[in-house]
PDB file of C-alpha atoms and ligand atoms in Angstrom:
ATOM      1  CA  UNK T  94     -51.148  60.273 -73.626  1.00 87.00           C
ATOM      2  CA  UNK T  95     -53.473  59.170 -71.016  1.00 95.00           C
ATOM      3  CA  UNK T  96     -54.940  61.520 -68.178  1.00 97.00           C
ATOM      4  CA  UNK T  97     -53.951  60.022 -64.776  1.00 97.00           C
ATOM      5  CA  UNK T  98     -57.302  59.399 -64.020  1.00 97.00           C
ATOM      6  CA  UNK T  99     -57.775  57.116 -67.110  1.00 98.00           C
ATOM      7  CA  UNK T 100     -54.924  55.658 -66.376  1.00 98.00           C
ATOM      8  CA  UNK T 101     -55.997  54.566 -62.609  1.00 98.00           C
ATOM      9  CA  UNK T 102     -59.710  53.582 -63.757  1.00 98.00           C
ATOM     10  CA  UNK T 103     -58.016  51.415 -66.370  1.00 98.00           C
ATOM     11  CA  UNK T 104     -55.506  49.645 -64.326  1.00 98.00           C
ATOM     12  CA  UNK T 105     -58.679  49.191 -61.794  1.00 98.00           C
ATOM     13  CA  UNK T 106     -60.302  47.688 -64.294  1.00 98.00           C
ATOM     14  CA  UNK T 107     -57.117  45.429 -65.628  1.00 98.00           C
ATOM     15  CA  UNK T 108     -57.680  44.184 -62.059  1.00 98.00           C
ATOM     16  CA  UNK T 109     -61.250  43.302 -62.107  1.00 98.00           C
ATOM     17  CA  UNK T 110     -61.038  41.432 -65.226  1.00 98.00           C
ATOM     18  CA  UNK T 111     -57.648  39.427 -64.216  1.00 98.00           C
ATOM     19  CA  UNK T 112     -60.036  38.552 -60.914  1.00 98.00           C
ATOM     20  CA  UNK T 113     -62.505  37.004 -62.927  1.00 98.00           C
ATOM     21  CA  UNK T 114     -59.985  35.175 -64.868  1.00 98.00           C
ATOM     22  CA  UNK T 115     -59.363  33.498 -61.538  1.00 98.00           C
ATOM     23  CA  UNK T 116     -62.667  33.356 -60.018  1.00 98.00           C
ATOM     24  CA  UNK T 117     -64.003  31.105 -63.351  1.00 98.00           C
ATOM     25  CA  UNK T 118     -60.797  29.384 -63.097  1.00 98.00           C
ATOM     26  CA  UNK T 119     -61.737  28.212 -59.724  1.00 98.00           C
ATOM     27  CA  UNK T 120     -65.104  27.594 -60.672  1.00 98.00           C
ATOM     28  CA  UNK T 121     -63.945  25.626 -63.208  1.00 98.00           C
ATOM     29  CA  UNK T 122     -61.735  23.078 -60.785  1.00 98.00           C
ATOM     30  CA  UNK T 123     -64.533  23.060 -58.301  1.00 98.00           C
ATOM     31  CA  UNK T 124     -66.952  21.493 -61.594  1.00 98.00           C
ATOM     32  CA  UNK T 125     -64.200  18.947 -62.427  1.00 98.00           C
ATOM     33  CA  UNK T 126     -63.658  17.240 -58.801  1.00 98.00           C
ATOM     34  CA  UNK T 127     -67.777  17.053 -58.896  1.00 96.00           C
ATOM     35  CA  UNK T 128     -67.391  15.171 -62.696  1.00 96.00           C
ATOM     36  CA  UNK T 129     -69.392  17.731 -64.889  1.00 96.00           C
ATOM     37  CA  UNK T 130     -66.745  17.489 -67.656  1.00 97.00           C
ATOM     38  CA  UNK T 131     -68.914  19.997 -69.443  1.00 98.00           C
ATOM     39  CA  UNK T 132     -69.462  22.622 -66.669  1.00 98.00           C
ATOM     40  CA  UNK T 133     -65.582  22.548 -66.005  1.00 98.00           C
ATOM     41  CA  UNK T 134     -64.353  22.966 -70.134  1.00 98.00           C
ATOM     42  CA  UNK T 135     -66.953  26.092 -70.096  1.00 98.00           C
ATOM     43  CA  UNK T 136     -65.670  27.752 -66.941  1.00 98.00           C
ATOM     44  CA  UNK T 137     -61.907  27.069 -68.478  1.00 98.00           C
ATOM     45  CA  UNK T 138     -62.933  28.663 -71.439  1.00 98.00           C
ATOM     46  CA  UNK T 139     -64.205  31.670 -69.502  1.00 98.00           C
ATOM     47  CA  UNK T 140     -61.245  31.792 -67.549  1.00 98.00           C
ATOM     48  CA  UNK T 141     -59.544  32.247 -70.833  1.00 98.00           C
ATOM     49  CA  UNK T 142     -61.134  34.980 -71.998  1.00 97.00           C
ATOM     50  CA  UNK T 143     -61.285  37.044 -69.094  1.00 98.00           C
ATOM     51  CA  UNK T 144     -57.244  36.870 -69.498  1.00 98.00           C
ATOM     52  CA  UNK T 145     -57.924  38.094 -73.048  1.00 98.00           C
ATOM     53  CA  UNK T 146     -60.149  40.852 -71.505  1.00 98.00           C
ATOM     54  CA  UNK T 147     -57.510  41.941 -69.335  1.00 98.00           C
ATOM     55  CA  UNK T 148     -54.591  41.753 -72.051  1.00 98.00           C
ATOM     56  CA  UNK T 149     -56.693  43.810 -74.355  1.00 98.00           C
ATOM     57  CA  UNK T 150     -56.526  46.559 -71.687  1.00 98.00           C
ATOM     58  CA  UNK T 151     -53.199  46.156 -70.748  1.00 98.00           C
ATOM     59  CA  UNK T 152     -51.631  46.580 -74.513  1.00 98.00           C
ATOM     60  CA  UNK T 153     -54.289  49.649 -74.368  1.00 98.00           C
ATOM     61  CA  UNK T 154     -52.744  51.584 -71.247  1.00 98.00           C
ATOM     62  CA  UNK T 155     -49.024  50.569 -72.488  1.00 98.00           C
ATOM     63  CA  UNK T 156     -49.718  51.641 -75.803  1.00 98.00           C
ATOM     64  CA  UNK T 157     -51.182  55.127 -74.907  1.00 97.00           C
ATOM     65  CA  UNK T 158     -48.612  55.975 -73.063  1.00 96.00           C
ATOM     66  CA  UNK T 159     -49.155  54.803 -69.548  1.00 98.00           C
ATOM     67  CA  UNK T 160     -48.303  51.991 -67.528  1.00 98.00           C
ATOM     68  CA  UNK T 161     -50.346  48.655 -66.548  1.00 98.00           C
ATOM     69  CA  UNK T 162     -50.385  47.743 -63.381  1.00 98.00           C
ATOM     70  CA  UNK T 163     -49.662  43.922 -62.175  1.00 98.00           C
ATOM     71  CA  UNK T 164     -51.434  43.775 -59.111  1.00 97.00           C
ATOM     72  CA  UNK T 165     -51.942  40.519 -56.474  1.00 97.00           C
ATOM     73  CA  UNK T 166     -55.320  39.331 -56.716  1.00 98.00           C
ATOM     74  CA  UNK T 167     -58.507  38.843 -54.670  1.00 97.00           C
ATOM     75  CA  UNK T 168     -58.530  34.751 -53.403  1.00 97.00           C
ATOM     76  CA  UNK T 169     -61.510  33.707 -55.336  1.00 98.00           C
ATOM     77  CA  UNK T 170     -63.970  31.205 -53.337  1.00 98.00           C
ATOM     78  CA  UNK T 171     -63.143  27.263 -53.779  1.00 98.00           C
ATOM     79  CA  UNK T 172     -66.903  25.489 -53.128  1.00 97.00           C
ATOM     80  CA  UNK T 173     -70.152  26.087 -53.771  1.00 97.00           C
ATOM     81  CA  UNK T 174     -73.056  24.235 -52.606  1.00 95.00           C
ATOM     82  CA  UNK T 175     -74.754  23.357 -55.891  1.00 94.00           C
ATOM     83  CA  UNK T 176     -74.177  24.561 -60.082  1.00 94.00           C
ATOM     84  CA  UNK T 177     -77.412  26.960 -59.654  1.00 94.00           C
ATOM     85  CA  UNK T 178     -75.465  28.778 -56.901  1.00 96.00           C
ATOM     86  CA  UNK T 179     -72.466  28.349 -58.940  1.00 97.00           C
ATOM     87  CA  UNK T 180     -73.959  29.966 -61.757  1.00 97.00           C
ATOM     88  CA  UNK T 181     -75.761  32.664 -59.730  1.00 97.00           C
ATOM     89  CA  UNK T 182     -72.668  33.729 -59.135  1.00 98.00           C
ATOM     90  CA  UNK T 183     -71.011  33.987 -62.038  1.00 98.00           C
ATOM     91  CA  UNK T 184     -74.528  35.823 -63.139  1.00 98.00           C
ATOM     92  CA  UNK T 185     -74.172  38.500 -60.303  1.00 98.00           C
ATOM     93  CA  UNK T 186     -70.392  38.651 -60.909  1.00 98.00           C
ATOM     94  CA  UNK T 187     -71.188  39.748 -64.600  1.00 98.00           C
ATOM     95  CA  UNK T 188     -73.462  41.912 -63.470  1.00 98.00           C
ATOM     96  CA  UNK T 189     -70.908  43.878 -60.975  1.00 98.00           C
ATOM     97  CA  UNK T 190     -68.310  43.911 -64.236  1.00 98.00           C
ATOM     98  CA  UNK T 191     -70.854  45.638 -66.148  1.00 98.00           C
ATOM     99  CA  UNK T 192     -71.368  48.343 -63.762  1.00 98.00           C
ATOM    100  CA  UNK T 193     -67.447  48.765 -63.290  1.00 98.00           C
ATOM    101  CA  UNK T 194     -67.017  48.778 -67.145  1.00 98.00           C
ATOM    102  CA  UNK T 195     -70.452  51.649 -67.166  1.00 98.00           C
ATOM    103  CA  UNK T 196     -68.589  53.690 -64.394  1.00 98.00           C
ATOM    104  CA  UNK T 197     -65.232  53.105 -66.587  1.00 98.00           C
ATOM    105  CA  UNK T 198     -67.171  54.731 -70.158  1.00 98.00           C
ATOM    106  CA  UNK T 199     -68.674  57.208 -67.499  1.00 98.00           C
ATOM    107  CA  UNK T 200     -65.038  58.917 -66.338  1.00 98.00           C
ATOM    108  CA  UNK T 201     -63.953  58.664 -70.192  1.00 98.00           C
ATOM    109  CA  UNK T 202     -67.122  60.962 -71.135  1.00 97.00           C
ATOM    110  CA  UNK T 203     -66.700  62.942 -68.299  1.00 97.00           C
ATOM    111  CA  UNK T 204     -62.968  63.829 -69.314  1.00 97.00           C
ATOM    112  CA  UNK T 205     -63.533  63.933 -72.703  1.00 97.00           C
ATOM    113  CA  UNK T 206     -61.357  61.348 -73.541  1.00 98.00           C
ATOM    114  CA  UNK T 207     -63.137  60.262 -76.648  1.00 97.00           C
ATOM    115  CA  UNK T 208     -60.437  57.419 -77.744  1.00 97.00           C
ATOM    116  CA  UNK T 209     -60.778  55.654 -74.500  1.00 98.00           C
ATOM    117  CA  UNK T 210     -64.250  56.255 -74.955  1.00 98.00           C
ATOM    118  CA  UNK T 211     -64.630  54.640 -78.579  1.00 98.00           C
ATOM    119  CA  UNK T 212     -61.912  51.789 -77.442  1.00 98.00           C
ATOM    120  CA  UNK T 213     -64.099  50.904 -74.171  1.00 98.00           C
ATOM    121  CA  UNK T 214     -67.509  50.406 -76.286  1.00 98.00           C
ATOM    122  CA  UNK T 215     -65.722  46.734 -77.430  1.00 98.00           C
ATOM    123  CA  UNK T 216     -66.319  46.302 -73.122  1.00 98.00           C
ATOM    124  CA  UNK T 217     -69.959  47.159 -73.286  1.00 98.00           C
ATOM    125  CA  UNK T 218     -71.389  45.151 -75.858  1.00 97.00           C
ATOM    126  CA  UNK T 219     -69.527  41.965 -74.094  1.00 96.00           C
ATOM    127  CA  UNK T 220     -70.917  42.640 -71.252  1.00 97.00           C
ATOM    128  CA  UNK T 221     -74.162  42.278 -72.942  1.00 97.00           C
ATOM    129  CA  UNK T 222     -73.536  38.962 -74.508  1.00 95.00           C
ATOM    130  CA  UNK T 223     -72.114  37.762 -71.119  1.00 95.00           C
ATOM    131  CA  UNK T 224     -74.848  38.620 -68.930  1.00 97.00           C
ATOM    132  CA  UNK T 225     -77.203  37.494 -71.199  1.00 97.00           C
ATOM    133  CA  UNK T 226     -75.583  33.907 -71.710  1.00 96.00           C
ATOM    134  CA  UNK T 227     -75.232  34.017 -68.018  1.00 96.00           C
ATOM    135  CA  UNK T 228     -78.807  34.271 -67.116  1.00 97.00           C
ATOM    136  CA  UNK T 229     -79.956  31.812 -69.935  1.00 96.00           C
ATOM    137  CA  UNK T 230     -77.896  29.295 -68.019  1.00 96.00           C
ATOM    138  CA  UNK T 231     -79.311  30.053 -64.388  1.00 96.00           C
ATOM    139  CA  UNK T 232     -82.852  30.613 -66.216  1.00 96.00           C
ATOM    140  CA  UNK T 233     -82.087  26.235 -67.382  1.00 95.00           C
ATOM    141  CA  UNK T 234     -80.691  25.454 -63.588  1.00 95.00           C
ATOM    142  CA  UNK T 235     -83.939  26.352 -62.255  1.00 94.00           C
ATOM    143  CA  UNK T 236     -85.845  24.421 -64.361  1.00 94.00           C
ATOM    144  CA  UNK T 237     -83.423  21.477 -63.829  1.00 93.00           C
ATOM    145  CA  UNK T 238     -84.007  21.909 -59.949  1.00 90.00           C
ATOM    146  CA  UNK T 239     -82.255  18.729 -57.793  1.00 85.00           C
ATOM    147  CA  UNK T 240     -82.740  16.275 -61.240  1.00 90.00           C
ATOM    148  CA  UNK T 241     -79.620  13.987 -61.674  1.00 90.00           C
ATOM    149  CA  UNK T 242     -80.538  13.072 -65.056  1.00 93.00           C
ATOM    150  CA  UNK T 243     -81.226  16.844 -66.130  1.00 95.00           C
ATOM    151  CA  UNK T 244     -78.038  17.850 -64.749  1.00 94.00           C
ATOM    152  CA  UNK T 245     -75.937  15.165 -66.688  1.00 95.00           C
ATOM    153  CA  UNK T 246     -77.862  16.719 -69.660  1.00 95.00           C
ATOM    154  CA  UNK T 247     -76.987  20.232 -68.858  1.00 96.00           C
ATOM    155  CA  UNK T 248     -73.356  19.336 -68.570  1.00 97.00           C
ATOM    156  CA  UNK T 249     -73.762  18.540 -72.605  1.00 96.00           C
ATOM    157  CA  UNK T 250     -75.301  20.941 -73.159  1.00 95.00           C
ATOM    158  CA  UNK T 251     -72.207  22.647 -71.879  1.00 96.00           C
ATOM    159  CA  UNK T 252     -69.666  20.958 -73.661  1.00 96.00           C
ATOM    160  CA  UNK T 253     -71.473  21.677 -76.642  1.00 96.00           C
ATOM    161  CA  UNK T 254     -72.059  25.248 -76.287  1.00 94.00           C
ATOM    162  CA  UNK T 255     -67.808  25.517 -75.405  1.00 96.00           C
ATOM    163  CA  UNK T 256     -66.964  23.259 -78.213  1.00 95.00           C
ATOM    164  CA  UNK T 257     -69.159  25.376 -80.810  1.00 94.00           C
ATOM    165  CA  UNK T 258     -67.800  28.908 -79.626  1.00 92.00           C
ATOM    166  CA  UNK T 259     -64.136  27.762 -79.594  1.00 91.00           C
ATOM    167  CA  UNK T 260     -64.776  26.431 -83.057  1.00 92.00           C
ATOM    168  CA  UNK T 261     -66.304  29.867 -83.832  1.00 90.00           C
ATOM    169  CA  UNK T 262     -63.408  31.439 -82.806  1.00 87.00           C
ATOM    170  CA  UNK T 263     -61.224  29.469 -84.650  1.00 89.00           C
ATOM    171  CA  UNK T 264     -62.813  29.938 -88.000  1.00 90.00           C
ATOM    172  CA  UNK T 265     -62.667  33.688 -87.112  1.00 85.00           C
ATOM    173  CA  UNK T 266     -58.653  33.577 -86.568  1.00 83.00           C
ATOM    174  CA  UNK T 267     -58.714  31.409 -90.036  1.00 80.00           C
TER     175      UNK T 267
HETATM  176 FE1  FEO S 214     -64.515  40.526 -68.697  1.00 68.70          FE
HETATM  177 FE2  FEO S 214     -66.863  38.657 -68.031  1.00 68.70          FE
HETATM  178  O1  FEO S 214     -66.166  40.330 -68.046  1.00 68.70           O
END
Protein backbone atom coordinates (compact mmCIF):
# COMPACT_ATOMS: atom_id res chain seq x y z
CA UNK A 1 0.00 0.00 0.00
CA UNK A 2 1.27 3.35 -0.78
CA UNK A 3 1.82 6.22 1.90
CA UNK A 4 -0.32 9.24 0.84
CA UNK A 5 2.56 11.15 0.30
CA UNK A 6 3.92 8.68 -2.36
CA UNK A 7 0.92 8.58 -3.69
CA UNK A 8 0.62 12.59 -4.31
CA UNK A 9 4.45 12.88 -5.46
CA UNK A 10 3.62 10.12 -7.92
CA UNK A 11 0.49 11.39 -9.40
CA UNK A 12 2.61 14.88 -9.56
CA UNK A 13 4.90 13.26 -11.38
CA UNK A 14 2.23 11.20 -13.76
CA UNK A 15 1.52 14.87 -14.55
CA UNK A 16 4.85 16.13 -15.46
CA UNK A 17 5.60 13.36 -17.70
CA UNK A 18 1.97 13.40 -19.54
CA UNK A 19 3.08 17.39 -20.01
CA UNK A 20 6.00 16.52 -21.82
CA UNK A 21 4.18 14.07 -23.86
CA UNK A 22 2.41 17.17 -25.10
CA UNK A 23 5.01 19.71 -25.07
CA UNK A 24 7.26 17.31 -27.73
CA UNK A 25 4.08 16.67 -29.39
CA UNK A 26 3.78 20.27 -30.13
CA UNK A 27 7.24 20.59 -30.89
CA UNK A 28 6.89 18.06 -33.15
CA UNK A 29 3.88 19.88 -35.36
CA UNK A 30 5.69 23.14 -35.08
CA UNK A 31 8.99 21.06 -37.07
CA UNK A 32 6.55 19.65 -39.68
CA UNK A 33 4.75 23.06 -40.91
CA UNK A 34 8.65 24.37 -41.14
CA UNK A 35 9.46 20.91 -43.48
CA UNK A 36 12.20 19.24 -41.23
CA UNK A 37 10.61 15.79 -41.80
CA UNK A 38 13.37 14.56 -39.55
CA UNK A 39 13.09 17.03 -36.60
CA UNK A 40 9.22 16.35 -36.57
CA UNK A 41 9.45 12.03 -36.66
CA UNK A 42 12.04 12.58 -33.58
CA UNK A 43 9.86 14.91 -31.52
CA UNK A 44 6.80 12.28 -32.37
CA UNK A 45 8.83 9.67 -31.17
CA UNK A 46 9.53 11.56 -27.95
CA UNK A 47 6.10 12.38 -27.56
CA UNK A 48 5.61 8.69 -27.51
CA UNK A 49 7.63 7.81 -24.96
CA UNK A 50 6.90 10.34 -22.55
CA UNK A 51 3.23 8.62 -22.74
CA UNK A 52 5.11 5.39 -21.98
CA UNK A 53 6.82 7.26 -19.06
CA UNK A 54 3.67 8.28 -17.69
CA UNK A 55 1.82 4.78 -18.20
CA UNK A 56 4.66 3.09 -16.46
CA UNK A 57 3.75 5.21 -13.40
CA UNK A 58 0.29 5.02 -13.66
CA UNK A 59 0.08 0.92 -13.70
CA UNK A 60 2.69 1.60 -10.65
CA UNK A 61 0.29 3.77 -8.33
CA UNK A 62 -2.85 1.47 -9.47
CA UNK A 63 -1.04 -1.51 -8.83
CA UNK A 64 0.21 -0.59 -5.27
CA UNK A 65 -2.78 0.17 -4.17
CA UNK A 66 -3.50 3.77 -4.90
CA UNK A 67 -5.11 5.70 -7.43
CA UNK A 68 -3.68 7.69 -10.63
CA UNK A 69 -4.74 10.77 -11.14
CA UNK A 70 -6.01 12.10 -14.77
CA UNK A 71 -5.37 15.58 -14.54
CA UNK A 72 -5.92 18.59 -17.45
CA UNK A 73 -2.72 19.64 -18.68
CA UNK A 74 -0.42 22.68 -18.93
CA UNK A 75 -1.02 24.34 -22.83
CA UNK A 76 2.37 23.66 -24.13
CA UNK A 77 3.90 26.65 -26.38
CA UNK A 78 3.08 26.41 -30.34
CA UNK A 79 6.32 28.49 -32.04
CA UNK A 80 9.62 28.91 -31.55
CA UNK A 81 11.88 31.19 -33.26
CA UNK A 82 14.53 28.80 -34.56
CA UNK A 83 15.44 24.55 -33.89
CA UNK A 84 18.46 25.76 -31.48
CA UNK A 85 15.80 27.46 -29.31
CA UNK A 86 13.63 24.60 -29.97
CA UNK A 87 16.05 22.28 -28.73
CA UNK A 88 17.21 24.47 -25.81
CA UNK A 89 14.15 23.86 -24.66
CA UNK A 90 13.57 20.56 -24.76
CA UNK A 91 17.33 20.50 -23.10
CA UNK A 92 16.19 22.72 -20.09
CA UNK A 93 12.83 20.87 -19.99
CA UNK A 94 14.87 17.56 -19.37
CA UNK A 95 16.74 19.13 -17.09
CA UNK A 96 13.60 20.37 -14.81
CA UNK A 97 12.24 16.45 -15.17
CA UNK A 98 15.36 15.31 -13.72
CA UNK A 99 15.18 17.40 -10.74
CA UNK A 100 11.35 16.48 -10.23
CA UNK A 101 12.23 12.73 -10.70
CA UNK A 102 15.61 13.53 -7.88
CA UNK A 103 13.03 15.26 -5.49
CA UNK A 104 10.57 12.15 -6.32
CA UNK A 105 13.66 9.27 -5.17
CA UNK A 106 14.32 11.98 -2.39
CA UNK A 107 10.59 11.64 -0.53
CA UNK A 108 10.84 7.70 -1.25
CA UNK A 109 14.25 7.62 0.89
CA UNK A 110 13.00 9.90 3.21
CA UNK A 111 9.87 7.59 3.99
CA UNK A 112 11.53 4.60 3.66
CA UNK A 113 9.64 3.39 1.01
CA UNK A 114 12.30 1.21 -0.47
CA UNK A 115 9.98 -0.39 -3.41
CA UNK A 116 9.13 2.96 -4.76
CA UNK A 117 12.59 3.63 -4.24
CA UNK A 118 14.07 0.56 -6.30
CA UNK A 119 10.99 1.04 -8.97
CA UNK A 120 11.92 4.93 -9.45
CA UNK A 121 15.81 4.16 -10.24
CA UNK A 122 14.33 2.92 -14.01
CA UNK A 123 13.44 7.19 -13.90
CA UNK A 124 16.96 8.17 -13.10
CA UNK A 125 19.07 6.48 -15.42
CA UNK A 126 16.57 7.87 -18.35
CA UNK A 127 16.97 10.91 -17.33
CA UNK A 128 20.57 10.47 -17.93
CA UNK A 129 20.34 9.18 -21.41
CA UNK A 130 17.81 12.01 -22.16
CA UNK A 131 19.70 14.87 -21.06
CA UNK A 132 22.62 13.67 -22.47
CA UNK A 133 21.09 13.07 -26.09
CA UNK A 134 19.53 16.39 -25.51
CA UNK A 135 22.61 18.40 -25.17
CA UNK A 136 24.51 16.44 -27.97
CA UNK A 137 21.81 17.83 -30.21
CA UNK A 138 21.97 21.61 -29.02
CA UNK A 139 25.94 21.03 -28.71
CA UNK A 140 25.40 20.19 -33.20
CA UNK A 141 22.78 23.36 -33.49
CA UNK A 142 25.44 25.59 -32.45
CA UNK A 143 27.84 24.49 -34.64
CA UNK A 144 25.24 24.51 -37.48
CA UNK A 145 24.52 28.28 -36.57
CA UNK A 146 22.00 30.08 -39.44
CA UNK A 147 23.48 27.31 -42.31
CA UNK A 148 20.58 26.12 -44.61
CA UNK A 149 22.52 23.37 -45.95
CA UNK A 150 23.71 22.16 -42.35
CA UNK A 151 20.30 22.26 -41.16
CA UNK A 152 18.83 20.05 -44.05
CA UNK A 153 21.71 17.74 -42.90
CA UNK A 154 20.79 17.79 -39.30
CA UNK A 155 17.23 16.94 -40.13
CA UNK A 156 18.92 13.40 -41.43
CA UNK A 157 20.67 13.12 -39.13
CA UNK A 158 17.41 13.08 -37.25
CA UNK A 159 15.53 10.76 -39.14
CA UNK A 160 18.26 8.50 -38.81
CA UNK A 161 18.87 8.61 -35.23
CA UNK A 162 14.59 7.97 -34.82
CA UNK A 163 14.62 5.33 -37.41
CA UNK A 164 17.65 3.39 -35.65
CA UNK A 165 16.15 3.63 -31.99
CA UNK A 166 12.63 2.56 -33.09
CA UNK A 167 14.32 -0.30 -34.85
CA UNK A 168 16.19 -0.91 -31.55
CA UNK A 169 13.19 -1.11 -29.84
CA UNK A 170 11.66 -3.34 -32.01
CA UNK A 171 14.29 -5.99 -31.98
CA UNK A 172 14.04 -5.64 -28.15
CA UNK A 173 10.07 -6.47 -28.16
CA UNK A 174 11.18 -9.44 -30.75
FE1 LIG B 1 9.98 11.39 -19.06
FE2 LIG B 1 11.88 13.02 -20.85
O1 LIG B 1 11.31 12.58 -19.19
Amino acid sequence: MLLKKIETALNKQIRIEAESSQVYLSMACWAEIQGLEGVAQFMYRQSDEERLHMLKLIKYVNERGGHAAITDLKAPKTAFGNFKEMFTELYQHELFVSDSINQLVHVTFDEKDYATHNFLQWYVAEQIEEEALARQIVDKLKLIGDDKGGLYFFDRDMQALTTAATKADTDKEA
